[in-house]
Amino acid sequence: MSAPPGGRTAIVLFTRDLRVHDQPALATACANFDRVVPLFVLDPALAGRSPNRDRFLHQSLVDLRDALRERGGDLVLRHGDPVAETIRLGRAVGATGIALSADVSHYARRRERRLAAECDRHGLSLRTFPGLTVVEPGAVRPGSGGDHYRVFSPYHRGWSARRWRDEVATPARVPLPTGVEVGRLPAEPAGESPEALPGGERVGRDRLRGWLRDLDRYDDLHDDLAGDGTSRLSPYLRFGCLSPLAVARAALAAMTGGPDPAHPFVRQLCWRDFYYQVAYAFPDLATRAYRPGSRDEWRYDEKTLAAWAQGRTGEPIVDAGMRQLRAQGWMHNRARLITASYLTKELGLDWRDGLAIFARWLLDGDLPNNSGNWQWVAGTGNDTKPYRRFNPKRQADRYDPEGAYRRRWLR
Ligand code: FAD
């Protein structure tokens, strides 16, 4: 197509910020440009790593497309290298600006650098926006110097004291230029877990609304394996179907005793931000021990690893957790701690192998949280006590005293 005459056009390149509410890149483009092209590029380099997440992504894209259509726009889909496809489309529609949410992984940062270089070459301006965390990585820094916090508690104090950005309004209209070839989504991938939650901003927002009614019980219930009293919002945060800032603000507003940033639920959102700022400063978090000098020597035993992955170790609470993971593409945090500790401390296997198995199944699997938590349990990470162990029998007695969680998953 040829570039439309007059007015300014922007492309909003979506990645894992798949929503229209509190989406700074989209909102700013709609406020400042005459025409806006929302774009998602299906990147073959990222597909196929997790059938569960491939399906969740697909469902989230369908929902995003519907939300954009309701606002007069659409979701333009391309397949291939996101940088090449964005530039190609940018030239075709006569765009002058590209908007993108900033991300922390090696891959995402390399994509951003390549895009910046290509934008320079083609006279396009690239602007990055916040939106993947409550507080941007690097925005809260230790007074003593250094580019990030290594320990959670002082980070939490800085995070709570910081003035968070304002939520941005959902654009009323997304003015797509005429004549853009929209492209089609492929068929929905099958996924692997029969009980996986469906993706999308709408489902995520409904879930948040329903769950906030239980917020006051979170402190009592969040470690009760059978009680299942956590939000299960993690997959929606992983794909940006929900804005973490909007979730944190909604939780503060729903607290019956008044807003309290030290509330355990908001504190968990801070753990998420904490690992993002760690991964931003230490991009090898998925592959290299974070803490210098930590013991990082492990055994390799394929059969034992496979038995752990399939929930066949013979240790009931561990097997229950791994079976929940396979059935739901999600596992309770307490069970993640127990199964990860069992792999590294009882079986002596490498945390990277456990991380890879979690990464395949988890709907919420992402580099900062998966790696940061695995390293914490393995004793190589932040804030960690190298000799900490979670005794599976004592953990089961304490967090599944009636055995209901084990009965449910070991049937
Ligand atoms: P809630 O208890 O309702 O908490 C609300 C939100 O806070 C979560 O959705 C999540 O975004 C954040 N959060 C909670 N606990 C943590 C934590 N320990 N670290 C960072 N953020 C947290 N979480 C992921 O999102 N992706 C992962 O890949 C991941 N891998 C993990 C691996 C191991 C070995 C362990 C021990 C934990 C891992 N977690 C991961 C953290 C945590 O288990 C999940 O975030 C949580 O269970 C998600 O369920 P929820 O949404 O009901 O949590």
XYZ file of C-alpha atoms and ligand atoms in Angstrom, residues 211 218 222 230-235 237-238 265 268-269 271-272 275 330-333 336-337 340 358 362 364-367 369-371 373-374 377, ligand 1:
89
model
C -10.265 -12.249 43.484
C -4.676 -13.612 51.487
C -1.649 -17.920 50.655
C -3.778 -17.007 45.844
C -4.850 -14.863 42.917
C -3.602 -16.964 39.972
C -3.019 -13.686 38.172
C 0.570 -14.617 37.295
C -0.097 -15.757 33.682
C 0.890 -10.503 34.400
C 3.376 -12.595 32.402
C -0.164 -9.381 48.239
C 4.482 -10.275 46.225
C 4.116 -7.860 43.313
C 9.077 -9.518 44.543
C 8.178 -9.643 40.864
C 13.575 -9.964 40.085
C 0.564 -23.592 37.068
C 1.746 -24.653 40.519
C 1.091 -23.228 43.959
C 4.049 -21.146 45.205
C 7.185 -24.652 43.738
C 9.418 -24.092 46.754
C 12.560 -27.001 43.594
C 9.179 -25.299 34.793
C 4.301 -22.795 33.345
C 3.543 -17.672 33.900
C 7.055 -18.914 33.058
C 9.319 -15.945 32.530
C 13.017 -15.377 32.784
C 10.861 -14.810 38.100
C 11.657 -18.366 37.141
C 15.427 -17.857 37.292
C 13.279 -17.994 42.358
C 15.214 -21.101 41.264
C 16.021 -22.001 46.350
P -0.072 -14.554 44.223
O 0.343 -15.143 45.526
O -1.478 -14.177 44.065
O 0.880 -13.285 44.032
C 0.530 -12.172 43.181
C 1.599 -11.957 42.152
O 2.837 -11.628 42.769
C 1.888 -13.188 41.292
O 0.954 -13.324 40.258
C 3.309 -12.898 40.817
O 3.310 -12.035 39.697
C 3.927 -12.168 41.998
N 4.687 -13.115 42.829
C 4.206 -13.904 43.814
N 5.214 -14.604 44.382
C 6.346 -14.265 43.727
C 7.720 -14.650 43.836
N 8.154 -15.525 44.747
N 8.588 -14.123 42.965
C 8.204 -13.214 42.029
N 6.932 -12.812 41.899
C 6.013 -13.325 42.725
N 6.423 -16.608 39.152
C 6.216 -16.205 37.881
O 5.434 -15.277 37.646
N 6.858 -16.828 36.835
C 7.722 -17.869 37.037
O 8.293 -18.389 36.074
C 7.937 -18.318 38.372
N 8.763 -19.371 38.630
C 8.974 -19.766 39.933
C 9.875 -20.802 40.205
C 10.116 -21.224 41.516
C 11.096 -22.329 41.784
C 9.442 -20.590 42.580
C 9.688 -21.004 43.997
C 8.557 -19.545 42.335
C 8.320 -19.105 41.025
N 7.436 -18.026 40.740
C 7.262 -17.629 39.440
C 6.875 -17.218 41.834
C 5.499 -17.635 42.365
O 5.491 -19.006 42.665
C 4.361 -17.327 41.385
O 4.450 -15.981 40.956
C 3.003 -17.507 42.059
O 2.874 -18.822 42.551
C 1.904 -17.198 41.058
O 0.648 -17.487 41.597
P -0.376 -16.330 41.953
O -0.561 -15.433 40.782
O -1.587 -16.976 42.515
O 0.428 -15.545 43.081
